[in-house]
Short mmCIF file of C-alpha atoms and ligand atoms in Angstrom, two decimals:
data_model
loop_
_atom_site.label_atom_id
_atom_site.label_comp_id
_atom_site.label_asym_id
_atom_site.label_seq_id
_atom_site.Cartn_x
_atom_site.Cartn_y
_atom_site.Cartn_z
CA UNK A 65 23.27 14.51 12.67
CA UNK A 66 24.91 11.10 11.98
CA UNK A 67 27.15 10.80 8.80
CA UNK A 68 25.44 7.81 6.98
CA UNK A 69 24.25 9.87 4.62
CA UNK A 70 27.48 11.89 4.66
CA UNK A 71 27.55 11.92 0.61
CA UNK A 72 24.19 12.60 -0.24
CA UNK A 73 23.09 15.95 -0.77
CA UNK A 74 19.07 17.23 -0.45
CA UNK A 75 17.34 16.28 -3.25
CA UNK A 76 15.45 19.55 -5.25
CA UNK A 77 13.65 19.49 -8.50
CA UNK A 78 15.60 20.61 -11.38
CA UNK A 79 13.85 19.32 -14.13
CA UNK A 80 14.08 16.96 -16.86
CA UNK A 81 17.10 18.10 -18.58
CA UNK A 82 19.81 18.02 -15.42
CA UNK A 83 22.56 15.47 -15.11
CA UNK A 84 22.58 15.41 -11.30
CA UNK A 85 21.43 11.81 -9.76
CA UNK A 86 20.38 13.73 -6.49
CA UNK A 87 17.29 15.76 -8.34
CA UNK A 88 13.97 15.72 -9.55
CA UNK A 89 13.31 15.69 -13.10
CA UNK A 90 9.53 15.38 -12.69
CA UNK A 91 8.46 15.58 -9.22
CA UNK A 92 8.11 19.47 -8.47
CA UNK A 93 6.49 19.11 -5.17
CA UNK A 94 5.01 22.61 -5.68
CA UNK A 95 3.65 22.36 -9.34
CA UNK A 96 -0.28 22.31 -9.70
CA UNK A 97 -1.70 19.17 -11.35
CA UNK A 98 -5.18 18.54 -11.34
CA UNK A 99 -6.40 21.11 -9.02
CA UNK A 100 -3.58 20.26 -6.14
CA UNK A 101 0.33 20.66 -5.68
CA UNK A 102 2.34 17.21 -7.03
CA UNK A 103 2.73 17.04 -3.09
CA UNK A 104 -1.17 17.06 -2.01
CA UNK A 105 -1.55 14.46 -4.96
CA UNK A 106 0.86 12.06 -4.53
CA UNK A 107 0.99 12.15 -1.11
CA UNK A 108 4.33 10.16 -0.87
CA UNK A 109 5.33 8.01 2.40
CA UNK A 110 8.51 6.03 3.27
CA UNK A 111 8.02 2.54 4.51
CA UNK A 112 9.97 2.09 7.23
CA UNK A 113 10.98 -1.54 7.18
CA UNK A 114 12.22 -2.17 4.16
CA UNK A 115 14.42 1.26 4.18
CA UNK A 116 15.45 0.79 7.66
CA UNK A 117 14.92 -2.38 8.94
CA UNK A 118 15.39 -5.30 6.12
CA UNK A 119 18.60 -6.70 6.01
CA UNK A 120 18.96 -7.86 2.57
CA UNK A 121 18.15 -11.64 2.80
CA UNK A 122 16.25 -13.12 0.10
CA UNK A 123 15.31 -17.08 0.10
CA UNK A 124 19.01 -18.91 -0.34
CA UNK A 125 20.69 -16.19 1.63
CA UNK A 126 20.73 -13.97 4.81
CA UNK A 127 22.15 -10.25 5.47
CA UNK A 128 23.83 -8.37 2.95
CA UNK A 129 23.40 -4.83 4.14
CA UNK A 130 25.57 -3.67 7.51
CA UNK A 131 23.70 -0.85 9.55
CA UNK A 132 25.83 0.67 12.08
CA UNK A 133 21.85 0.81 14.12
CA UNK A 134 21.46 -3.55 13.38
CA UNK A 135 22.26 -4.12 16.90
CA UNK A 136 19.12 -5.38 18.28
CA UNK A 137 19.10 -2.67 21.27
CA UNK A 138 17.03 0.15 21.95
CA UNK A 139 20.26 2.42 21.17
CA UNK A 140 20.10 0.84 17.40
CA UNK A 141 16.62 1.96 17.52
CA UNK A 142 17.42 5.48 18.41
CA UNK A 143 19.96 5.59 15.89
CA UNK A 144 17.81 4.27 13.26
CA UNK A 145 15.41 6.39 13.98
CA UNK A 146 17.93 9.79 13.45
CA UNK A 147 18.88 8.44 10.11
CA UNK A 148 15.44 7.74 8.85
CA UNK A 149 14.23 11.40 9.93
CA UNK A 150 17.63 12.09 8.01
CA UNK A 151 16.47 10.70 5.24
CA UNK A 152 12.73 11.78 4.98
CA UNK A 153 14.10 15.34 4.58
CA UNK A 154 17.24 14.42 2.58
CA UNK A 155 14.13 13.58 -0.23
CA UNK A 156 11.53 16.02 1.90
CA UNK A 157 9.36 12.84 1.85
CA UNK A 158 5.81 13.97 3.57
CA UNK A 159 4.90 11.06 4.73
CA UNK A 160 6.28 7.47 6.47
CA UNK A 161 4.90 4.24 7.31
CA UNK A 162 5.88 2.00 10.39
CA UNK A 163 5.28 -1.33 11.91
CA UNK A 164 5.91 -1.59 15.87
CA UNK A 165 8.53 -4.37 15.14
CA UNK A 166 10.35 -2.17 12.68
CA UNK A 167 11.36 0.06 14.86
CA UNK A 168 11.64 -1.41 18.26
CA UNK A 169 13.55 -4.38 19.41
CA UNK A 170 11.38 -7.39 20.74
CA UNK A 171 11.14 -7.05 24.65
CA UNK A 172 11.29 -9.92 26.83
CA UNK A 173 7.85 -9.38 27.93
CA UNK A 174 4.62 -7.71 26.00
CA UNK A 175 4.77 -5.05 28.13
CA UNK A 176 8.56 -4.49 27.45
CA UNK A 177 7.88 -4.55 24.27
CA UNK A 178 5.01 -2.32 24.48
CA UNK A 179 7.14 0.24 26.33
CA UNK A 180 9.78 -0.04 23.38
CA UNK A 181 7.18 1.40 20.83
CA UNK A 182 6.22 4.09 23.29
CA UNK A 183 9.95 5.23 23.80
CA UNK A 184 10.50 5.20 20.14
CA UNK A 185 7.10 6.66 19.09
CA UNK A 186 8.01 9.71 21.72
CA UNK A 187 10.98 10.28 19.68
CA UNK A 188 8.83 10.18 16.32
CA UNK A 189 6.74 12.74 17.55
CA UNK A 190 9.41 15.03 18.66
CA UNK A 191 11.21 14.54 15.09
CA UNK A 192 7.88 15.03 13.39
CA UNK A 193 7.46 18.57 15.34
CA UNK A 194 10.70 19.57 13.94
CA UNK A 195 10.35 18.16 10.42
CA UNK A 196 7.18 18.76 9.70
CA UNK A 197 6.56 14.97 7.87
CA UNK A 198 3.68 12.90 9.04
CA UNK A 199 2.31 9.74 9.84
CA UNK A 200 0.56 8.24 6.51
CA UNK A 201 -0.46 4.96 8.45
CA UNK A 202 0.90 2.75 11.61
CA UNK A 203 0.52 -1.22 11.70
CA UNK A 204 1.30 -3.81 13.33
CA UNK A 205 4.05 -6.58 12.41
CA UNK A 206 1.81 -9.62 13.23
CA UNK A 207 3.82 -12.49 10.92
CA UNK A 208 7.51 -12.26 12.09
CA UNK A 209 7.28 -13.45 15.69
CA UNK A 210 7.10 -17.33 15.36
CA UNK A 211 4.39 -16.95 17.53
CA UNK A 212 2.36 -15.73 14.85
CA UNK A 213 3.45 -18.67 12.56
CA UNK A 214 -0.05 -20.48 12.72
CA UNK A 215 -1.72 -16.73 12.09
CA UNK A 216 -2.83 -13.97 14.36
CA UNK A 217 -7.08 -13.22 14.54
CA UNK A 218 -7.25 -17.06 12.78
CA UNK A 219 -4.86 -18.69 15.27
CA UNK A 220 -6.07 -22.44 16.29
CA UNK A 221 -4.75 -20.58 19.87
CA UNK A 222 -6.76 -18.31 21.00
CA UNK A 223 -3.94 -16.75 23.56
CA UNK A 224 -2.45 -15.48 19.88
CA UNK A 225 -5.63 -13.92 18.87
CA UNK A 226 -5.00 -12.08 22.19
CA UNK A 227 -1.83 -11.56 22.18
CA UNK A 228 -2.71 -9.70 18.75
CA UNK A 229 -5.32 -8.14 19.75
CA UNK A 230 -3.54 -6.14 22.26
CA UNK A 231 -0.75 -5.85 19.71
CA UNK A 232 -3.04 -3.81 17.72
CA UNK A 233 -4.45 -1.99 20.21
CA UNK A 234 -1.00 -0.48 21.42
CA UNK A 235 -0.16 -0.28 17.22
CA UNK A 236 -3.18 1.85 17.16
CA UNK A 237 -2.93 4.02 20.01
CA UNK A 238 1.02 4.85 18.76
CA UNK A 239 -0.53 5.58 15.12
CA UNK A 240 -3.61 7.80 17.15
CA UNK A 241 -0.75 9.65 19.45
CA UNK A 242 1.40 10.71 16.83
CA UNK A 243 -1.65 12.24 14.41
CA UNK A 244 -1.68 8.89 11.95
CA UNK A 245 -3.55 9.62 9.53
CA UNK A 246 -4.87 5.69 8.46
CA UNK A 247 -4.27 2.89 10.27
CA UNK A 248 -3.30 -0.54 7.84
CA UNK A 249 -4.24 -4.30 9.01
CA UNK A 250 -2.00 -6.48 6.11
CA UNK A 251 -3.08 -10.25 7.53
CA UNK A 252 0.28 -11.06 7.22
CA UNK A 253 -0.48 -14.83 8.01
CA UNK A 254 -4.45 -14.83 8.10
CA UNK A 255 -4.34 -17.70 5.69
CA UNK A 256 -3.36 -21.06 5.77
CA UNK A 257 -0.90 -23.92 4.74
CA UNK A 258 -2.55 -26.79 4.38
CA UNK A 259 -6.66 -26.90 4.36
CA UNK A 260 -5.81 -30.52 6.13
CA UNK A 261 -5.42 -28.95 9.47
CA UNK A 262 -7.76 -25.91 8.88
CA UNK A 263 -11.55 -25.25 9.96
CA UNK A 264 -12.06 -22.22 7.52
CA UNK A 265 -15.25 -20.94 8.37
CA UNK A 266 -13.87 -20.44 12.05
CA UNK A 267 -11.02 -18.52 11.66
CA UNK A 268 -12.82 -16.32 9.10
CA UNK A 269 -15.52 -15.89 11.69
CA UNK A 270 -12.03 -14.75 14.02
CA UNK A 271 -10.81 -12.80 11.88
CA UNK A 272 -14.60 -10.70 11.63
CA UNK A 273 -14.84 -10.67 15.51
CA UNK A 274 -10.75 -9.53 15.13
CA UNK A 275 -11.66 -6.87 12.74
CA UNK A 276 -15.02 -5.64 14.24
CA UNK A 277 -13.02 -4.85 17.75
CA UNK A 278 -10.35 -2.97 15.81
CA UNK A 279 -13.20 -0.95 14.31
CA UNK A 280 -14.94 -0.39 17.73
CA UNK A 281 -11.29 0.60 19.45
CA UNK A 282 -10.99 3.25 16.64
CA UNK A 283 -14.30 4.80 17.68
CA UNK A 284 -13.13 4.56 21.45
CA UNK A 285 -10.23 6.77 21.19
CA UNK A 286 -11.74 9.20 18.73
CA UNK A 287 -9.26 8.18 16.12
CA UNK A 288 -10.38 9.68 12.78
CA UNK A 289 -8.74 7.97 9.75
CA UNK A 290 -10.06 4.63 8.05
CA UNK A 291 -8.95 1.49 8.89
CA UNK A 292 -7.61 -0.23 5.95
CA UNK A 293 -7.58 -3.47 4.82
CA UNK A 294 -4.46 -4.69 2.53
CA UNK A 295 -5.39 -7.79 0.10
CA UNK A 296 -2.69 -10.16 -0.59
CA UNK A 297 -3.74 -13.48 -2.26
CA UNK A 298 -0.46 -15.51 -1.07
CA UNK A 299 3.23 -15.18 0.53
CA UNK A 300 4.07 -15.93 3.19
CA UNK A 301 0.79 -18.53 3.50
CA UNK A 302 -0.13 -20.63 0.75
CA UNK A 303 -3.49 -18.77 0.82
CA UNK A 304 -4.54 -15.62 2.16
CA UNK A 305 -8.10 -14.83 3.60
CA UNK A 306 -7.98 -11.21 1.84
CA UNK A 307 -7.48 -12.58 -1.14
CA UNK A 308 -7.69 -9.39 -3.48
CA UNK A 309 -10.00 -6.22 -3.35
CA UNK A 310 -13.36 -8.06 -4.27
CA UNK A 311 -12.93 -10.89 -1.80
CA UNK A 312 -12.32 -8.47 0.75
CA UNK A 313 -15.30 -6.48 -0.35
CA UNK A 314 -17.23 -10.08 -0.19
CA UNK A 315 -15.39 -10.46 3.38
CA UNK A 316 -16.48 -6.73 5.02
CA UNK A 317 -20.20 -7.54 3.58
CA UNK A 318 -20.29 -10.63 5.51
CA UNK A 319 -18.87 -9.08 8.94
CA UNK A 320 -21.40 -5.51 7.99
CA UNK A 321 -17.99 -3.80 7.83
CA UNK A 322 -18.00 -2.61 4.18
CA UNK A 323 -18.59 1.71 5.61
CA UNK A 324 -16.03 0.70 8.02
CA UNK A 325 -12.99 -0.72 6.27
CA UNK A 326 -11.30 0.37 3.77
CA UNK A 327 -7.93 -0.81 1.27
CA UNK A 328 -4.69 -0.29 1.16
CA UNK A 329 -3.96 -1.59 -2.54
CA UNK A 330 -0.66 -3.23 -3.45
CA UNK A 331 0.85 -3.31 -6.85
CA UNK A 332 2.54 -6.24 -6.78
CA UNK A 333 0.22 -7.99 -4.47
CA UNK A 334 -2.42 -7.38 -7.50
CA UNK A 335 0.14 -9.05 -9.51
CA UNK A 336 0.36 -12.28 -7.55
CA UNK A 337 -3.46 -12.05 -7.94
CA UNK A 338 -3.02 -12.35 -11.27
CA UNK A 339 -5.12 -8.59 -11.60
CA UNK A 340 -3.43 -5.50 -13.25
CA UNK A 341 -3.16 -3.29 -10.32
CA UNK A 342 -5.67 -0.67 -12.54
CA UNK A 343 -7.92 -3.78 -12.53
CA UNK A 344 -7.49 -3.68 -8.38
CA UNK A 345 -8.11 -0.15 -7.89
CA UNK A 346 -10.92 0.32 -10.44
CA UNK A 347 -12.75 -2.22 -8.45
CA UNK A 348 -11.83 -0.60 -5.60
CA UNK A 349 -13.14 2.69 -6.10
CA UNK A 350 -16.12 1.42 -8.03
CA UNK A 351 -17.33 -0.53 -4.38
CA UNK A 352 -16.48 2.70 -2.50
CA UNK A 353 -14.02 1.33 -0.70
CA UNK A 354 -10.38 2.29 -1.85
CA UNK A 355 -7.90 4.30 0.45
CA UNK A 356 -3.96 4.45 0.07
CA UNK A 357 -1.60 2.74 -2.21
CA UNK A 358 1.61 0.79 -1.95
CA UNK A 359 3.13 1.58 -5.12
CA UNK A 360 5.89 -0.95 -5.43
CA UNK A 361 5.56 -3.54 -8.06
CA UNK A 362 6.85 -7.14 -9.00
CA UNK A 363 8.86 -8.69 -10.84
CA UNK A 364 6.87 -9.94 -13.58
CA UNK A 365 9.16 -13.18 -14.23
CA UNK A 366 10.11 -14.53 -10.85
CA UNK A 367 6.11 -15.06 -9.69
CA UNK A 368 6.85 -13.86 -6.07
CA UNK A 369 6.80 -10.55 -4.12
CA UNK A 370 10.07 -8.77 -5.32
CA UNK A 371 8.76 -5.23 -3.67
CA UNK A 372 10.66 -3.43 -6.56
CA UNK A 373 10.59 0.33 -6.48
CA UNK A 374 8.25 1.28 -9.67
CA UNK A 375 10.08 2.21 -12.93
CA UNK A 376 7.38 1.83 -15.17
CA UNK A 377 5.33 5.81 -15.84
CA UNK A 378 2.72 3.86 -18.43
CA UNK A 379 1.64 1.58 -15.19
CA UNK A 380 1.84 4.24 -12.99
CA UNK A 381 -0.42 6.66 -15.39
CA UNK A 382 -2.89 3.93 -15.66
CA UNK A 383 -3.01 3.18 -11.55
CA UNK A 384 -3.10 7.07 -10.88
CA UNK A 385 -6.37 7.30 -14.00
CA UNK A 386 -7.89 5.43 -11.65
CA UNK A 387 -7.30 7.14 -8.70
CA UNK A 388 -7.76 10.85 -10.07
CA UNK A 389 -10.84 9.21 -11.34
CA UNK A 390 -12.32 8.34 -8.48
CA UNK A 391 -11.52 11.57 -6.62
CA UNK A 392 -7.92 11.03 -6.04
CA UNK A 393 -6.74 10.26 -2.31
CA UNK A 394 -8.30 11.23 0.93
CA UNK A 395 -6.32 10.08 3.46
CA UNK A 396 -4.50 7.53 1.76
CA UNK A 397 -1.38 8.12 -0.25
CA UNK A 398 1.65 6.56 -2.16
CA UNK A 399 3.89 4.45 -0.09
CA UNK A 400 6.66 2.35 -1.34
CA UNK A 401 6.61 -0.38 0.10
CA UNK A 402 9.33 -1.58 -1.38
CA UNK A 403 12.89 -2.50 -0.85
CA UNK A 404 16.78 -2.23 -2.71
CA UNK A 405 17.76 -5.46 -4.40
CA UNK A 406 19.99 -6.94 -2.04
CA UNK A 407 23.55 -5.96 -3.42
CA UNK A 408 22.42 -2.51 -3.55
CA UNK A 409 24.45 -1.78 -0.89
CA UNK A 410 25.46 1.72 -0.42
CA UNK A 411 23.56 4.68 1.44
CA UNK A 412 22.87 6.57 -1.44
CA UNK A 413 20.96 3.81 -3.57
CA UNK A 414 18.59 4.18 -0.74
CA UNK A 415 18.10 7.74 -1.64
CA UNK A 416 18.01 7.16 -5.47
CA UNK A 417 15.43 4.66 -5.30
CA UNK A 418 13.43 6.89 -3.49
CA UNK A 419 13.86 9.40 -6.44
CA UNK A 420 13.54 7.46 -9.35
CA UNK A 421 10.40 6.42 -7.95
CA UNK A 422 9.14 9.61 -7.22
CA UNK A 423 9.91 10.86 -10.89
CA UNK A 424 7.89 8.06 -12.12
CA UNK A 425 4.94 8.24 -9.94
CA UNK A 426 5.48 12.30 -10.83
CA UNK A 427 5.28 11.48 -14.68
CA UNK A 428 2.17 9.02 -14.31
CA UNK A 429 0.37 11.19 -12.29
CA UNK A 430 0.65 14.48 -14.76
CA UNK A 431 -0.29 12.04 -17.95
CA UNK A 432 -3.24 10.71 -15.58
CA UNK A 433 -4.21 14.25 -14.74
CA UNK A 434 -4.33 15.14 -18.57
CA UNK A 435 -6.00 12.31 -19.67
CA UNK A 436 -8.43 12.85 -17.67
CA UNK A 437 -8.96 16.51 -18.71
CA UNK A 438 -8.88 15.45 -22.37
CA UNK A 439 -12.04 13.49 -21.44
CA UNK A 440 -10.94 10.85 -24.28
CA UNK A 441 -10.93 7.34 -22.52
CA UNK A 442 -14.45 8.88 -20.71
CA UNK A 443 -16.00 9.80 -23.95
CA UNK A 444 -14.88 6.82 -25.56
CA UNK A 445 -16.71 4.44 -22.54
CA UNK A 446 -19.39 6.44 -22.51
CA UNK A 447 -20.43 5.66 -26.30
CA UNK A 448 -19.49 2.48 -25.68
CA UNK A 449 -22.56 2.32 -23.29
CA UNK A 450 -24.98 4.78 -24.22
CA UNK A 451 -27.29 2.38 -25.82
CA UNK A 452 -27.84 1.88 -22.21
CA UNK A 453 -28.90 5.67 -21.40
CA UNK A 454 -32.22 5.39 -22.90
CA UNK A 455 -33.12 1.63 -22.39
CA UNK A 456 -35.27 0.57 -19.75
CA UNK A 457 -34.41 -3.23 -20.13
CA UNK A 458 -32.83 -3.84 -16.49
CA UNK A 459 -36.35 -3.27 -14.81
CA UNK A 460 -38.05 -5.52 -17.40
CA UNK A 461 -39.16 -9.27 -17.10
CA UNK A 462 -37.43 -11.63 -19.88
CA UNK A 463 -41.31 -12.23 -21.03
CA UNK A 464 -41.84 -8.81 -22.46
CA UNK A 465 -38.03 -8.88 -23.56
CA UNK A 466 -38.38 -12.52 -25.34
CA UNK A 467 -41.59 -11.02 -27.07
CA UNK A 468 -40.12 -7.68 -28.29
CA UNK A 469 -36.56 -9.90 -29.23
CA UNK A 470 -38.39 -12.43 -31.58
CA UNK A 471 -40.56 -9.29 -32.94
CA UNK A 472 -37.49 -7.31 -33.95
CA UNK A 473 -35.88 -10.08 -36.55
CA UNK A 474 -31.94 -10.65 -36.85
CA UNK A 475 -30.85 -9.27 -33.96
CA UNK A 476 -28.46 -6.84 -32.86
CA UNK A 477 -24.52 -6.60 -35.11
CA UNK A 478 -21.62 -6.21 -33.46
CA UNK A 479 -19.36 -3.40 -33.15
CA UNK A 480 -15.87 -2.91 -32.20
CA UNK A 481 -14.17 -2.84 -29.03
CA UNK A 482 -11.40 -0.32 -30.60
CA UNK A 483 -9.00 -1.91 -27.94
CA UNK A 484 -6.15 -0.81 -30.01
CA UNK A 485 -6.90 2.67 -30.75
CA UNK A 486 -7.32 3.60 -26.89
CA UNK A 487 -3.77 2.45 -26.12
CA UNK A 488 -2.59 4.41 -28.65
CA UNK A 489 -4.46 7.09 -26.81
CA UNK A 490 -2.69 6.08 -23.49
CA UNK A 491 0.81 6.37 -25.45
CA UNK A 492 0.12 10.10 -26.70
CA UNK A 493 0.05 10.83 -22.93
CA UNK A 494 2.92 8.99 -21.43
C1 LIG B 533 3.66 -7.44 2.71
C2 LIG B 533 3.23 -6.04 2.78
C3 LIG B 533 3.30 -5.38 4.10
C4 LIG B 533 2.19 -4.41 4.35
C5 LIG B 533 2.18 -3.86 5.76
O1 LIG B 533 3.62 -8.01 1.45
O2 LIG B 533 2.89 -5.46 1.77
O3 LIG B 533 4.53 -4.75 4.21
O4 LIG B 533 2.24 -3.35 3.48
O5 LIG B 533 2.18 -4.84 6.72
CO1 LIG B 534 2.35 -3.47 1.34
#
């Protein structure tokens, strides 16, 4: 045991009406919702790198949090690695999330730094034997090195594309050793700066040829879980490649990928899309190809990726509709992906993030669940539509419609969208 989390007890559920900080008022991991435990449904991971690794720096300023593990050696590693697993069971999280460069120090070599990950992954896989929590997804950090400055698949160089390509290789064998069960590709900086000094249709051709070998690896080793793509529009390049859901939909068409590849959706990346992340996932699950959240959202003034934890249940009921509508998750799950604000320095605001979020994840996904069993948003769309059941029009030629049109006189009235009345709806259930 280490004592950084000397003053924070384990976090139970106690319900809505206790005064303790350290407990659940919503999240009762064991409560059936839907069909599944609040545990099964939410499926709630720890992201690694901003809980362990981020030092607090935002744009005008550098670290504000001191880690006794911010040492830049492999014994910081090990350390951080104890107080994580410390953590995860502190909130009896299920799940984490890693990049290689979160929780290894860059070697001087690849292969040192390759052996890194594989000293710390051992140690992950005895702590996950003893704890019990899992792998939700690996990745690999390819947009901190400055040699991925100029991208990583849609480098000019292609010695980065290989030097990323084997970065993803080891990424996924550590995610495949320790029983991963996704594996996340976030093109960090698959985008560029300037279009001056870019030949677009080649580096999206790289990044298909990048993607396709990451899909044939997967079958290699026998690795089960989907390979996810997560769309980002811009930050940290002016402009991404995977855009949002649909252009990555538009992307995996154009490489044959779309069974392959799935996405890892992004609240506040849907934001700096300028989508609702509903909008995101609705389209997502409508193309058959959604997979995992990361359920941290922006700041809706400062127009850049804040990575707040969510405190918002009426956005997380309407994100979770979508998701309990289209079959809730598979593999995929909720990760927060998000980060303290940078003078929250103390130990335990890293633990009360955690819960607040979970509480209001908790608290969207029950008002999601009973929605959904009320059937009134469904019934409401589907009289909306069902002029549609019986018509026949989408197999018929505009002749025969133009003919039956002018035959039929004024035409058809409008009716009302009754906008208004189904958010009242959504506030009866939040
Ligand atoms: C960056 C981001 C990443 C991915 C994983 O905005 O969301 O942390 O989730 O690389
Ligand atoms: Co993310």
């Amino acid at each position: 045991m280490t004592d950084f989390f000397a003053n924070c007890p384990k976090v139970r559920f106690e319900g809505p009406d206790t005064d303790n900080d350290f407990a659940f008022r919503h999240y009762n991991p064991d409560e059936v919702v839907g069909g599944k435990t609040l545990k099964d449904q939410l499926r709630f991971a720890v992201a690694y790198w901003h809980s362990f690794a981020w030092p607090g720096g935002d744009p005008f300023g550098g670290q504000t949090f001191e880690r006794p593990w911010f040492t830049d050696d492999m014994a910081g590693a090990r350390l951080k690695a104890d107080v994580a697993f410390e953590m995860f069971e502190i909130l009896d999280a299920p799940f984490f999330c890693f990049h290689d460069a979160d929780v290894r120090p860059e070697g001087a070599t690849f292969a040192e730094s390759e052996d890194r990950l594989k000293e710390i992954t051992d140690i992950f896989a005895r702590k996950m034997d003893e704890t019990g929590v899992k792998l939700l997804w690996g990745t690999a950090n390819l947009f901190s090195h400055r040699r991925f400055m100029s991208g990583a698949a849609t480098n000019p160089d292609p010695d980065v594309y290989a030097y990323a390509a084997a970065t993803v290789k080891s990424c996924m064998d550590a995610t495949h050793a320790l029983g991963g069960e996704n594996y996340v590709l976030w093109g960090g900086r698959e985008g560029y700066e300037t279009l001056l000094n870019t030949d677009l249709k080649r580096e999206r051709a790289q990044a298909g040829a990048f993607l396709r070998a990451a899909v044939e690896y997967k079958y290699k080793i026998g690795f089960q879980g989907p390979l996810m793509i997560e769309p980002k529009p811009q930050e940290p390049t002016k402009h991404q490649y995977d855009y949002d859901v649909a252009t990555v939909y538009g992307f995996l068409k154009e490489f044959d990928l779309e069974n392959e590849v799935k996405v890892n959706i992004e609240q506040g990346h849907a934001i700096l899309a300028g989508h609702s992340f509903e909008h995101e996932l609705a389209m997502a699950t409508s193309l058959g190809i959604f997979g995992s959240i990361d359920m941290n959202r922006n700041d809706y003034q400062s127009g850049w990726d804040t990575d707040q934890f969510p405190d918002n249940p009426r956005e997380a009921a309407l994100a979770y509709y979508e998701i309990l509508k289209g079959g809730g998750f598979k593999a995929g799950g909720t990760n927060f992906d998000a980060k303290l604000r940078r003078q929250s320095l103390d130990p335990a605001d890293l633990i009360l993030s955690h819960v607040g979020a979970m509480d209001v994840c908790a608290r969207g996904l029950k008002a999601a669940a009973a929605m959904l069993e009320d059937g009134g948003l469904e019934a409401a769309r589907a009289e909306r539509y069902s002029g549609w059941d019986s018509s026949d029009l989408m197999t018929r030629d505009f002749g025969s419609i133009h003919a039956e049109v002018r035959a039929n006189g004024a035409g058809p009235g409008p009716k009302s969208g009754r906008q208004e009345r189904l958010e009242n709806y959504i506030s009866r259930f939040v």
